[in-house]
Amino acid sequence: MVSHSHSHTHQNQKDIEKEKLLKERLDSIKYYETFINETLNVDLNKSIEDREKVLENLENYLELKSNIELLIENKMDSMKTMINLGSECYVKARVQDTSYIYVDIGLGIHVKYTLEEAIKFINEKETFLNKTVENQTKKINQIKTKIDLIQNGLKELKHLE
């Protein structure tokens, strides 16, 4: 008789242990799912957005560079253009002297350059922006790798019985 109640207590102990392990596992699953959703995915989206802005910036500089190269090639000392006033509202404009150009170098600061100086600046800026995009891509891939690793870990945690 005594041995029977002893094994019963032993079984209860095992059940309590099992219950405790299950709860810990569920807590871990919840913790890592939250970490993916509230931290990693947020970081990932922000990093992708940041990279998009840099790519857009790069595109604008490259467009400016090709326009400057056209001015130089065609030896245009004046030109007609359309200026965007904002909200896609354009106005015709005539540039009297194309020997100098004002380039936005960032933070709303515009610097007066000769066309050749502007090209030199844009080439340097292009190198810098390409390096920035490269670094941001690495960061994005690192975040994606972390997410994958944790998701694989979660899969294993969920399939433990």
XYZ file of C-alpha atoms in Angstrom, residues 83-91:
9
model
C 11.222 74.097 -62.592
C 9.142 72.093 -60.140
C 7.547 74.516 -57.672
C 6.315 71.625 -55.555
C 3.230 69.405 -55.778
C 4.221 68.655 -59.390
C 3.448 72.232 -60.420
C 6.006 73.311 -63.067
C 6.977 76.673 -64.502
